[in-house]
Amino acid sequence: MTLPTAAGGAFRRGMRAFVPLIPGVVPFSMVAGIAAVQAGFTPLQSIAFSLIGYAGSAQLIAAQMFTGHSPTPLIVLATLIVNLRFAMYSASLLPIFGGVPLVRRWPLAYALTDQSYALTVGRPGTEGDPVRYYAGASALMWVTWQAGTAAGALLGARIPASWPLEFAVPLSFIALLMPVLRARPQVTAALVSAAAAVAAHGLPFRLNLILGAVCGIAVGAAVQRRAGRRV
Amino acid sequence: MTVWLLIVGVGVVSLALRASSLVLLRDRRLPEGLTALLGLVPAAVLAALIVPDLLFTPGTQTFAPLGPRLLAGVVAAAVAWRTRNVLWTLVAGLGLLVILNALGWH
């Protein structure tokens, strides 16, 4: 007689769906913690950064740019651009949030990640309570991420500088990029963006990142429009 | 002080973007054209982050396109494509770079 809509059940099902992702999130979160302390954050600051910012790629970029002495407004702007995908996730999840009161939407929005978004979008068709399912996946993701960055921040200072550990940052991004390259507009956007970012590498404050992304999105959108017209 | 400013700045920006539709837009929709553009953001941003790191030597930032980091990055990309797993991607890429460095290729 347990209906699949039972509240606690949906939360638990969401958590269970997240479990296979843990081995991937742990090293990524540890790298984020290590990168912050190696950039000059105290362990307390890197833990606070993880709690307040809670944005994997943005934490890594902020740490990298901080090391390069970029001005704070520019670092925040770069994390804004990198986090734009959250606006897309937020819009795409909106249809399942009908009837959820605004006070509860704030914490649920704060917990939005690539992982919890992907799991919720790919939830089983029988799932009767997608919001609680999402909350369960997001809660376990949050705990895993916070534990991982804290461990990285506390270990970070003890890692020998000769280890090429900073290379883990582009590697983590590679792992996130591959699943995103689903169709031609995305592949085009990635290729154009990479080429522009390399060509403009001499620009100060890693502005080549912003320039590259804008060029890639523009050309990718043109490819998307042409493909749309052909249909 | 700068660090705390940075932390709060990134926090505000991240929460605002996540809450953009779920809280602020409530039950209205984003224009379709904007959603399509947002769909290209992850690919563009991640590529711009990754590729320069593979082609320029860290520290000196000299252009060295055919180095061990490019090879390790390409192998890691192949592993990521096959396994869709961050851990294996990190192990493959870092492991290969450490081996290549140990063999004297920097």
XYZ file of C-alpha atoms in Angstrom:
337
model
C 0.000 0.000 0.000
C 2.992 2.390 -0.048
C 2.269 4.804 -2.842
C 5.269 6.140 -4.782
C 4.135 9.652 -3.849
C 4.927 9.109 -0.133
C 6.958 12.152 0.934
C 9.858 10.478 2.743
C 10.050 7.880 -0.016
C 10.656 10.407 -2.772
C 13.397 12.162 -0.762
C 15.097 8.813 -0.127
C 14.787 7.777 -3.769
C 16.495 11.035 -4.782
C 19.338 10.394 -2.328
C 19.741 6.837 -3.575
C 19.922 8.083 -7.169
C 22.814 10.350 -6.198
C 24.952 7.609 -4.574
C 26.666 6.442 -7.834
C 27.822 10.024 -8.448
C 29.712 10.284 -5.132
C 33.056 8.889 -6.435
C 33.077 11.585 -9.105
C 32.137 14.460 -6.818
C 34.669 13.695 -4.052
C 37.887 14.337 -6.044
C 36.360 17.379 -7.772
C 35.353 18.909 -4.441
C 38.751 18.151 -2.914
C 40.458 19.893 -5.833
C 38.234 22.930 -5.221
C 39.273 23.006 -1.552
C 42.955 22.541 -2.381
C 42.848 25.213 -5.116
C 41.395 27.743 -2.668
C 44.097 27.267 -0.016
C 46.830 27.199 -2.663
C 45.463 30.518 -3.967
C 46.004 31.990 -0.481
C 42.632 31.457 1.227
C 42.786 30.286 4.842
C 41.132 26.878 5.426
C 38.249 28.720 7.167
C 37.817 31.019 4.155
C 37.826 28.124 1.699
C 35.198 26.280 3.751
C 33.095 29.465 3.923
C 33.556 29.928 0.176
C 32.173 26.450 -0.392
C 29.218 27.044 1.942
C 28.315 30.505 0.621
C 29.297 30.208 -3.050
C 28.590 26.484 -3.463
C 29.583 26.504 -7.136
C 32.221 23.972 -8.209
C 33.638 25.397 -11.421
C 33.209 28.974 -10.201
C 35.177 28.167 -7.023
C 38.028 26.814 -9.146
C 38.034 29.805 -11.497
C 37.863 32.274 -8.632
C 40.857 30.564 -6.997
C 42.799 30.593 -10.267
C 42.050 34.265 -10.958
C 42.801 35.213 -7.344
C 46.252 33.659 -7.798
C 46.654 35.792 -10.939
C 45.812 38.964 -8.904
C 42.685 39.784 -10.934
C 40.523 42.562 -9.432
C 37.617 41.239 -7.323
C 34.793 42.640 -9.551
C 36.313 40.869 -12.549
C 36.525 37.564 -10.645
C 32.870 37.894 -9.642
C 31.982 38.680 -13.282
C 33.839 35.564 -14.460
C 31.988 33.380 -11.932
C 28.737 35.000 -13.092
C 29.458 33.884 -16.655
C 30.500 30.401 -15.600
C 27.366 30.113 -13.447
C 24.983 31.267 -16.194
C 24.092 27.638 -16.774
C 22.304 27.671 -13.394
C 19.846 30.191 -14.858
C 19.174 27.666 -17.590
C 18.693 24.821 -15.084
C 16.450 27.032 -12.956
C 14.221 27.822 -15.944
C 14.125 24.206 -17.031
C 13.085 22.892 -13.576
C 10.387 25.534 -13.108
C 7.515 23.372 -14.443
C 7.878 20.795 -11.606
C 7.901 23.477 -8.883
C 4.282 24.531 -9.304
C 2.580 24.848 -5.894
C 5.853 24.971 -3.901
C 5.763 28.080 -1.646
C 8.421 30.757 -2.255
C 10.053 30.371 1.201
C 10.851 26.772 0.349
C 12.025 27.633 -3.155
C 15.010 29.641 -1.825
C 16.839 26.746 -0.158
C 15.918 24.435 -3.028
C 17.362 26.947 -5.506
C 20.542 27.338 -3.408
C 21.075 23.565 -3.637
C 20.841 23.455 -7.459
C 23.895 21.783 -9.038
C 24.813 20.147 -12.349
C 24.377 16.767 -10.676
C 21.027 17.321 -8.959
C 19.675 18.971 -12.120
C 20.760 16.059 -14.316
C 19.320 13.481 -11.912
C 15.981 15.284 -11.617
C 15.640 15.711 -15.379
C 16.438 12.010 -15.833
C 14.208 10.806 -12.954
C 12.171 7.629 -13.489
C 8.861 8.212 -15.235
C 7.018 6.722 -12.254
C 8.354 9.346 -9.802
C 5.310 11.037 -8.327
C 7.042 13.740 -6.275
C 9.872 15.244 -8.382
C 10.466 18.165 -5.984
C 11.208 15.893 -3.002
C 13.239 13.618 -5.296
C 15.254 16.678 -6.325
C 15.605 17.717 -2.661
C 16.961 14.284 -1.722
C 19.543 14.227 -4.510
C 20.527 17.840 -3.746
C 20.901 17.214 -0.010
C 23.333 14.321 -0.481
C 25.238 16.296 -3.131
C 25.544 19.219 -0.691
C 26.903 17.055 2.124
C 29.361 15.312 -0.219
C 30.599 18.590 -1.690
C 31.026 20.343 1.678
C 32.879 17.366 3.184
C 35.129 17.099 0.125
C 36.086 20.789 -0.035
C 36.704 20.876 3.732
C 38.994 17.836 3.451
C 40.783 19.439 0.493
C 41.173 22.757 2.318
C 42.649 21.062 5.406
C 44.967 18.828 3.351
C 45.844 21.480 0.772
C 48.793 23.076 2.531
C 50.518 19.713 2.941
C 50.642 18.822 -0.725
C 54.134 19.316 -2.232
C 54.240 22.209 -4.731
C 56.125 20.020 -7.220
C 53.065 17.813 -7.794
C 51.243 18.906 -10.952
C 48.020 19.027 -8.955
C 46.793 22.231 -10.579
C 46.321 20.089 -13.677
C 43.389 18.438 -11.897
C 41.431 21.650 -12.528
C 41.308 21.476 -16.361
C 40.838 17.709 -16.014
C 37.736 18.213 -13.844
C 36.402 20.616 -16.467
C 37.092 18.047 -19.207
C 34.953 15.541 -17.293
C 32.104 18.097 -17.171
C 32.513 19.200 -20.801
C 32.296 15.796 -22.501
C 28.647 15.026 -21.581
C 27.643 18.545 -22.697
C 28.892 18.024 -26.289
C 25.662 16.381 -27.414
C 24.925 18.149 -30.692
C 26.599 20.223 -33.387
C 25.780 23.699 -31.939
C 27.431 22.728 -28.623
C 30.502 21.259 -30.361
C 30.820 24.363 -32.543
C 30.452 26.655 -29.517
C 33.213 24.719 -27.726
C 35.623 24.772 -30.705
C 35.145 28.484 -31.482
C 35.336 29.438 -27.822
C 38.558 27.451 -27.311
C 40.176 28.969 -30.428
C 39.238 32.516 -29.401
C 40.394 31.982 -25.814
C 43.784 30.750 -27.071
C 44.143 33.563 -29.629
C 43.284 36.185 -26.984
C 45.465 34.594 -24.300
C 47.543 37.772 -23.974
C 44.609 39.783 -22.578
C 44.876 40.733 -18.883
C 42.723 39.288 -16.043
C 41.793 36.193 -18.069
C 39.432 38.298 -20.167
C 40.153 35.748 -22.903
C 37.752 33.431 -21.033
C 34.876 35.898 -21.382
C 35.757 36.798 -24.988
C 36.043 33.112 -25.923
C 32.687 32.222 -24.341
C 30.898 35.109 -26.086
C 32.364 34.160 -29.507
C 31.521 30.482 -28.978
C 27.921 31.198 -27.942
C 27.426 33.573 -30.906
C 28.678 31.084 -33.506
C 26.923 28.156 -31.790
C 23.653 30.120 -31.895
C 24.126 30.763 -35.632
C 24.602 27.016 -36.205
C 21.520 26.319 -34.084
C 19.417 28.782 -36.098
C 20.521 27.293 -39.421
C 19.739 23.779 -38.214
C 16.322 25.007 -37.035
C 15.508 26.495 -40.433
C 16.361 23.281 -42.254
C 13.744 21.282 -40.321
C 39.119 41.417 3.553
C 39.297 41.066 -0.250
C 38.770 37.333 0.138
C 35.570 37.810 2.148
C 34.298 40.356 -0.393
C 34.988 37.806 -3.120
C 33.223 35.041 -1.170
C 30.095 37.146 -0.630
C 30.133 38.388 -4.244
C 30.319 34.897 -5.685
C 27.653 33.743 -3.206
C 25.191 36.463 -4.206
C 25.766 35.884 -7.934
C 25.424 32.101 -7.656
C 22.232 32.226 -5.598
C 20.665 34.888 -7.832
C 21.225 32.795 -10.947
C 19.900 29.613 -9.340
C 16.860 31.431 -7.976
C 16.291 33.383 -11.213
C 13.404 31.298 -12.504
C 12.489 29.157 -9.491
C 11.968 32.108 -7.144
C 12.111 35.399 -9.008
C 10.286 34.435 -12.185
C 7.803 32.271 -10.259
C 5.602 30.736 -12.880
C 6.400 32.899 -15.903
C 8.667 31.540 -18.661
C 11.971 32.746 -20.108
C 11.845 33.690 -23.805
C 12.672 30.661 -25.956
C 15.589 32.369 -27.709
C 17.272 33.098 -24.370
C 16.878 29.473 -23.214
C 18.528 28.304 -26.450
C 21.485 30.648 -25.861
C 21.813 29.448 -22.265
C 22.018 25.893 -23.604
C 25.316 26.779 -25.291
C 26.897 28.369 -22.214
C 28.369 25.267 -20.540
C 30.139 24.014 -23.677
C 31.565 27.458 -24.537
C 32.727 28.343 -21.029
C 34.290 24.972 -20.230
C 36.182 24.829 -23.554
C 37.586 28.342 -23.002
C 38.742 27.252 -19.552
C 40.338 23.967 -20.592
C 42.146 24.486 -23.889
C 44.494 27.371 -22.933
C 45.579 25.332 -19.901
C 46.631 22.511 -22.240
C 48.579 24.708 -24.695
C 50.439 27.144 -22.412
C 53.044 26.085 -19.845
C 51.936 26.990 -16.312
C 53.874 29.757 -14.579
C 55.772 31.145 -17.562
C 52.630 31.114 -19.770
C 54.667 30.519 -22.925
C 52.892 28.964 -25.893
C 53.984 25.312 -26.004
C 51.209 23.542 -27.918
C 52.812 20.114 -28.281
C 53.589 19.371 -24.650
C 52.775 16.549 -22.234
C 49.739 18.451 -20.905
C 48.047 18.354 -24.307
C 48.619 14.594 -24.601
C 47.413 13.981 -21.021
C 44.392 16.219 -21.671
C 43.434 14.369 -24.864
C 43.724 10.996 -23.126
C 41.659 12.313 -20.184
C 39.018 13.577 -22.641
C 38.817 10.122 -24.236
C 38.428 8.553 -20.780
C 35.769 11.115 -19.832
C 33.909 10.412 -23.064
C 33.936 6.649 -22.449
C 33.353 6.483 -18.693
C 31.498 9.767 -17.911
C 33.334 9.579 -14.595
C 35.282 12.442 -12.978
C 37.450 10.116 -10.879
C 38.732 8.035 -13.832
C 39.287 11.216 -15.832
C 41.425 12.683 -13.038
C 43.343 9.426 -12.509
C 44.089 9.005 -16.230
C 45.101 12.626 -16.889
C 47.138 13.218 -13.730
C 48.704 9.759 -13.868
C 49.839 10.221 -17.453
C 51.219 13.714 -16.771
C 53.201 12.458 -13.749
C 54.642 9.596 -15.825
C 55.551 11.879 -18.758
C 57.181 14.388 -16.383
C 59.144 11.559 -14.738
C 60.360 10.499 -18.198
C 61.790 13.990 -18.629
C 59.114 15.512 -20.891
C 58.067 18.854 -19.428
